[in-house]
Amino acid sequence: MMDYKLITWDKAGSVGRITLNRPAQLNAINVQMMVELLDALDVSESDEGVRVVVLTGAGRSFCAGDDLKGMGTPGFEHRTEPDEVKQYVYGRGRWVQAVDAIRRLPKPVIGMIRGHAWGGGLNLALACDLRVVSESASFCAPFVRWGMATGCNLLPYFVGIGVAMEMALTGEALDAQRAERLGIANRVVPDEQLEEATLELANKLAAGPPRALGFTKAAVVKGWWREP
């Protein structure tokens, strides 16, 4: 396990918790945070005592997306590669890698979401298998506001192409209630009940058969398609 600076990892019973820990920046993503998140996901997978993982953010937001003021920190520099597409997808510490790691993890991952789930934070939330959401939460793909192309490939699976296109082209946010109607939020609860509701669901899953849960997750994520 790394010496984490921008996330925390802990375990209570069979539930591991990963907390994005830059509350003053609304847990905005930088290279170091994502490198640490990838390590924490590996730790969660290798720890046989962990059956369910909760992903959340410290303070009043889950994750406000990329830190546009500074992606690099000493030792975790943000390098610009000649191939911009490859940099966006495969660059060190990109949230795209974290999305893939969450979906490949053979254990259920529950997003405990309050406040902002915007930009890259939206994608991290959608990567989770289930999402327990506070009434104050909002979901947004604001890239167009910044003159950037969006990267929300999971969004149409939840809301359909029409709403996904609306969100991507307007950059407007969804509140928790609409997110629940569209299938993004599995449960919406009052802010003060968020942790209790999330842990109740996590412990319920943790009491289930771990191999069956892992195989079921893989089947849902990957489907039954097999390359010829």
Tab-separated table of N, CA, C and O in Angstrom, residues 61-126:
chain	number	residue	atom	x	y	z
A	61	SER	N	-18.536	17.368	-1.191
A	61	SER	CA	-18.700	16.889	-2.560
A	61	SER	C	-18.037	15.541	-2.758
A	61	SER	O	-17.033	15.224	-2.102
A	62	PHE	N	-18.599	14.787	-3.700
A	62	PHE	CA	-17.983	13.523	-4.112
A	62	PHE	C	-16.727	13.813	-4.924
A	62	PHE	O	-15.619	13.465	-4.517
A	63	CYS	N	-16.887	14.482	-6.051
A	63	CYS	CA	-15.745	14.836	-6.893
A	63	CYS	C	-16.202	15.826	-7.958
A	63	CYS	O	-17.140	15.553	-8.697
A	64	ALA	N	-15.528	16.970	-8.025
A	64	ALA	CA	-15.908	18.037	-8.956
A	64	ALA	C	-15.229	17.918	-10.315
A	64	ALA	O	-15.345	18.827	-11.132
A	65	GLY	N	-14.532	16.805	-10.567
A	65	GLY	CA	-13.899	16.620	-11.877
A	65	GLY	C	-12.424	16.955	-11.853
A	65	GLY	O	-11.799	17.075	-10.794
A	66	ASP	N	-11.844	17.110	-13.028
A	66	ASP	CA	-10.408	17.398	-13.137
A	66	ASP	C	-10.063	18.731	-12.484
A	66	ASP	O	-10.835	19.698	-12.562
A	67	ASP	N	-8.896	18.776	-11.864
A	67	ASP	CA	-8.383	20.018	-11.297
A	67	ASP	C	-7.754	20.830	-12.419
A	67	ASP	O	-6.593	20.629	-12.774
A	68	LEU	N	-8.509	21.742	-12.979
A	68	LEU	CA	-8.033	22.504	-14.130
A	68	LEU	C	-6.944	23.503	-13.751
A	68	LEU	O	-6.263	24.038	-14.632
A	69	LYS	N	-6.779	23.766	-12.460
A	69	LYS	CA	-5.742	24.697	-12.014
A	69	LYS	C	-4.400	24.012	-11.793
A	69	LYS	O	-3.389	24.690	-11.632
A	70	GLY	N	-4.406	22.694	-11.771
A	70	GLY	CA	-3.134	22.028	-11.539
A	70	GLY	C	-3.271	20.530	-11.412
A	70	GLY	O	-3.650	20.043	-10.353
A	71	MET	N	-2.968	19.804	-12.492
A	71	MET	CA	-3.059	18.345	-12.459
A	71	MET	C	-1.822	17.703	-11.857
A	71	MET	O	-1.870	16.561	-11.423
A	72	GLY	N	-0.726	18.440	-11.814
A	72	GLY	CA	0.521	17.858	-11.356
A	72	GLY	C	0.888	18.254	-9.941
A	72	GLY	O	0.499	19.320	-9.452
A	73	THR	N	1.607	17.373	-9.264
A	73	THR	CA	2.203	17.647	-7.959
A	73	THR	C	3.619	17.071	-8.004
A	73	THR	O	3.938	16.256	-8.879
A	74	PRO	N	4.522	17.497	-7.113
A	74	PRO	CA	5.880	16.969	-7.143
A	74	PRO	C	5.905	15.443	-7.097
A	74	PRO	O	5.318	14.825	-6.218
A	75	GLY	N	6.569	14.869	-8.056
A	75	GLY	CA	6.627	13.416	-8.162
A	75	GLY	C	5.497	12.804	-8.954
A	75	GLY	O	5.539	11.629	-9.310
A	76	PHE	N	4.478	13.593	-9.229
A	76	PHE	CA	3.327	13.133	-10.007
A	76	PHE	C	2.996	14.196	-11.055
A	76	PHE	O	1.901	14.748	-11.088
A	77	GLU	N	3.976	14.483	-11.879
A	77	GLU	CA	3.832	15.543	-12.865
A	77	GLU	C	2.827	15.162	-13.940
A	77	GLU	O	2.640	13.985	-14.249
A	78	HIS	N	2.181	16.184	-14.472
A	78	HIS	CA	1.235	15.989	-15.575
A	78	HIS	C	1.999	16.168	-16.876
A	78	HIS	O	2.343	17.274	-17.269
A	79	ARG	N	2.298	15.048	-17.512
A	79	ARG	CA	3.090	15.080	-18.736
A	79	ARG	C	2.179	15.173	-19.957
A	79	ARG	O	1.164	14.497	-20.031
A	80	THR	N	2.570	15.985	-20.897
A	80	THR	CA	1.821	16.122	-22.142
A	80	THR	C	2.492	15.273	-23.215
A	80	THR	O	3.676	15.461	-23.512
A	81	GLU	N	1.740	14.339	-23.770
A	81	GLU	CA	2.271	13.449	-24.789
A	81	GLU	C	1.903	13.959	-26.182
A	81	GLU	O	0.918	14.698	-26.348
A	82	PRO	N	2.676	13.581	-27.213
A	82	PRO	CA	2.364	14.033	-28.571
A	82	PRO	C	0.985	13.602	-29.058
A	82	PRO	O	0.320	14.341	-29.770
A	83	ASP	N	0.564	12.412	-28.674
A	83	ASP	CA	-0.746	11.902	-29.076
A	83	ASP	C	-1.762	12.307	-28.008
A	83	ASP	O	-1.830	11.718	-26.935
A	84	GLU	N	-2.588	13.319	-28.303
A	84	GLU	CA	-3.515	13.844	-27.305
A	84	GLU	C	-4.582	12.824	-26.906
A	84	GLU	O	-4.998	12.776	-25.749
A	85	VAL	N	-5.037	12.026	-27.871
A	85	VAL	CA	-6.059	11.029	-27.565
A	85	VAL	C	-5.489	9.971	-26.623
A	85	VAL	O	-6.111	9.597	-25.622
A	86	LYS	N	-4.293	9.496	-26.944
A	86	LYS	CA	-3.664	8.491	-26.085
A	86	LYS	C	-3.386	9.064	-24.698
A	86	LYS	O	-3.548	8.379	-23.678
A	87	GLN	N	-2.988	10.323	-24.628
A	87	GLN	CA	-2.758	10.979	-23.343
A	87	GLN	C	-4.046	11.036	-22.533
A	87	GLN	O	-4.064	10.756	-21.331
A	88	TYR	N	-5.159	11.380	-23.181
A	88	TYR	CA	-6.443	11.522	-22.493
A	88	TYR	C	-6.894	10.200	-21.898
A	88	TYR	O	-7.407	10.149	-20.773
A	89	VAL	N	-6.666	9.118	-22.634
A	89	VAL	CA	-7.156	7.806	-22.191
A	89	VAL	C	-6.133	7.079	-21.336
A	89	VAL	O	-6.474	6.502	-20.293
A	90	TYR	N	-4.868	7.096	-21.748
A	90	TYR	CA	-3.864	6.247	-21.113
A	90	TYR	C	-2.814	7.016	-20.317
A	90	TYR	O	-1.921	6.403	-19.734
A	91	GLY	N	-2.913	8.342	-20.286
A	91	GLY	CA	-1.935	9.115	-19.539
A	91	GLY	C	-1.925	8.756	-18.063
A	91	GLY	O	-2.943	8.354	-17.488
A	92	ARG	N	-0.777	8.914	-17.440
A	92	ARG	CA	-0.643	8.543	-16.029
A	92	ARG	C	-1.653	9.311	-15.178
A	92	ARG	O	-1.771	10.534	-15.264
A	93	GLY	N	-2.390	8.574	-14.355
A	93	GLY	CA	-3.309	9.205	-13.437
A	93	GLY	C	-4.593	9.706	-14.055
A	93	GLY	O	-5.313	10.484	-13.427
A	94	ARG	N	-4.939	9.256	-15.254
A	94	ARG	CA	-6.195	9.683	-15.856
A	94	ARG	C	-7.355	8.931	-15.211
A	94	ARG	O	-7.253	7.747	-14.892
A	95	TRP	N	-8.483	9.607	-15.031
A	95	TRP	CA	-9.639	8.969	-14.413
A	95	TRP	C	-10.177	7.826	-15.261
A	95	TRP	O	-10.847	6.935	-14.750
A	96	VAL	N	-9.855	7.829	-16.555
A	96	VAL	CA	-10.302	6.746	-17.441
A	96	VAL	C	-9.791	5.410	-16.927
A	96	VAL	O	-10.512	4.402	-16.946
A	97	GLN	N	-8.561	5.383	-16.449
A	97	GLN	CA	-7.996	4.143	-15.920
A	97	GLN	C	-8.710	3.714	-14.640
A	97	GLN	O	-8.937	2.520	-14.404
A	98	ALA	N	-9.082	4.688	-13.809
A	98	ALA	CA	-9.797	4.363	-12.579
A	98	ALA	C	-11.178	3.794	-12.878
A	98	ALA	O	-11.631	2.853	-12.222
A	99	VAL	N	-11.866	4.366	-13.876
A	99	VAL	CA	-13.167	3.836	-14.287
A	99	VAL	C	-13.026	2.373	-14.681
A	99	VAL	O	-13.807	1.514	-14.260
A	100	ASP	N	-12.025	2.066	-15.483
A	100	ASP	CA	-11.811	0.688	-15.927
A	100	ASP	C	-11.497	-0.216	-14.743
A	100	ASP	O	-12.003	-1.341	-14.645
A	101	ALA	N	-10.668	0.262	-13.804
A	101	ALA	CA	-10.288	-0.559	-12.651
A	101	ALA	C	-11.487	-0.843	-11.750
A	101	ALA	O	-11.627	-1.953	-11.220
A	102	ILE	N	-12.354	0.142	-11.572
A	102	ILE	CA	-13.552	-0.068	-10.748
A	102	ILE	C	-14.450	-1.124	-11.370
A	102	ILE	O	-14.972	-2.007	-10.693
A	103	ARG	N	-14.622	-1.035	-12.683
A	103	ARG	CA	-15.512	-1.982	-13.354
A	103	ARG	C	-14.919	-3.389	-13.417
A	103	ARG	O	-15.647	-4.368	-13.460
A	104	ARG	N	-13.592	-3.501	-13.414
A	104	ARG	CA	-12.943	-4.814	-13.428
A	104	ARG	C	-12.827	-5.426	-12.045
A	104	ARG	O	-12.606	-6.639	-11.921
A	105	LEU	N	-12.940	-4.626	-11.001
A	105	LEU	CA	-12.793	-5.143	-9.633
A	105	LEU	C	-13.841	-6.223	-9.379
A	105	LEU	O	-15.035	-5.971	-9.549
A	106	PRO	N	-13.449	-7.423	-8.966
A	106	PRO	CA	-14.410	-8.523	-8.795
A	106	PRO	C	-15.172	-8.458	-7.480
A	106	PRO	O	-15.497	-9.494	-6.887
A	107	LYS	N	-15.449	-7.254	-7.035
A	107	LYS	CA	-16.209	-7.025	-5.815
A	107	LYS	C	-17.129	-5.836	-6.073
A	107	LYS	O	-16.764	-4.915	-6.812
A	108	PRO	N	-18.316	-5.816	-5.476
A	108	PRO	CA	-19.208	-4.674	-5.681
A	108	PRO	C	-18.587	-3.375	-5.164
A	108	PRO	O	-17.953	-3.362	-4.096
A	109	VAL	N	-18.781	-2.305	-5.928
A	109	VAL	CA	-18.326	-0.974	-5.524
A	109	VAL	C	-19.553	-0.070	-5.442
A	109	VAL	O	-20.304	0.054	-6.411
A	110	ILE	N	-19.748	0.541	-4.281
A	110	ILE	CA	-20.882	1.430	-4.059
A	110	ILE	C	-20.371	2.867	-3.984
A	110	ILE	O	-19.470	3.166	-3.192
A	111	GLY	N	-20.941	3.742	-4.786
A	111	GLY	CA	-20.624	5.157	-4.689
A	111	GLY	C	-21.494	5.805	-3.630
A	111	GLY	O	-22.722	5.704	-3.686
A	112	MET	N	-20.874	6.450	-2.642
A	112	MET	CA	-21.598	7.227	-1.633
A	112	MET	C	-21.427	8.688	-2.010
A	112	MET	O	-20.350	9.271	-1.820
A	113	ILE	N	-22.482	9.284	-2.558
A	113	ILE	CA	-22.320	10.526	-3.311
A	113	ILE	C	-23.129	11.658	-2.706
A	113	ILE	O	-24.353	11.570	-2.580
A	114	ARG	N	-22.423	12.717	-2.373
A	114	ARG	CA	-23.054	13.974	-1.975
A	114	ARG	C	-22.429	15.102	-2.800
A	114	ARG	O	-21.332	14.965	-3.323
A	115	GLY	N	-23.144	16.197	-2.910
A	115	GLY	CA	-22.584	17.346	-3.607
A	115	GLY	C	-22.321	17.059	-5.073
A	115	GLY	O	-23.107	16.408	-5.755
A	116	HIS	N	-21.172	17.529	-5.562
A	116	HIS	CA	-20.840	17.430	-6.977
A	116	HIS	C	-20.380	16.035	-7.378
A	116	HIS	O	-19.509	15.455	-6.733
A	117	ALA	N	-20.945	15.540	-8.465
A	117	ALA	CA	-20.369	14.426	-9.226
A	117	ALA	C	-20.312	14.949	-10.660
A	117	ALA	O	-21.194	14.682	-11.469
A	118	TRP	N	-19.287	15.729	-10.931
A	118	TRP	CA	-19.184	16.485	-12.182
A	118	TRP	C	-17.952	16.041	-12.974
A	118	TRP	O	-16.927	15.682	-12.392
A	119	GLY	N	-18.069	16.115	-14.280
A	119	GLY	CA	-16.924	15.829	-15.137
A	119	GLY	C	-16.357	14.449	-14.881
A	119	GLY	O	-17.057	13.433	-14.946
A	120	GLY	N	-15.054	14.388	-14.591
A	120	GLY	CA	-14.443	13.113	-14.243
A	120	GLY	C	-15.089	12.482	-13.030
A	120	GLY	O	-15.131	11.255	-12.904
A	121	GLY	N	-15.619	13.297	-12.124
A	121	GLY	CA	-16.330	12.764	-10.964
A	121	GLY	C	-17.618	12.066	-11.344
A	121	GLY	O	-18.014	11.076	-10.727
A	122	LEU	N	-18.297	12.571	-12.378
A	122	LEU	CA	-19.474	11.883	-12.916
A	122	LEU	C	-19.085	10.509	-13.425
A	122	LEU	O	-19.770	9.512	-13.165
A	123	ASN	N	-17.984	10.433	-14.130
A	123	ASN	CA	-17.542	9.156	-14.675
A	123	ASN	C	-17.147	8.173	-13.572
A	123	ASN	O	-17.426	6.973	-13.670
A	124	LEU	N	-16.508	8.655	-12.513
A	124	LEU	CA	-16.194	7.773	-11.385
A	124	LEU	C	-17.473	7.265	-10.740
A	124	LEU	O	-17.571	6.091	-10.364
A	125	ALA	N	-18.466	8.142	-10.614
A	125	ALA	CA	-19.743	7.725	-10.023
A	125	ALA	C	-20.426	6.674	-10.883
A	125	ALA	O	-20.951	5.678	-10.368
A	126	LEU	N	-20.436	6.885	-12.187
A	126	LEU	CA	-21.082	5.925	-13.078
A	126	LEU	C	-20.339	4.597	-13.115
A	126	LEU	O	-20.941	3.554	-13.400
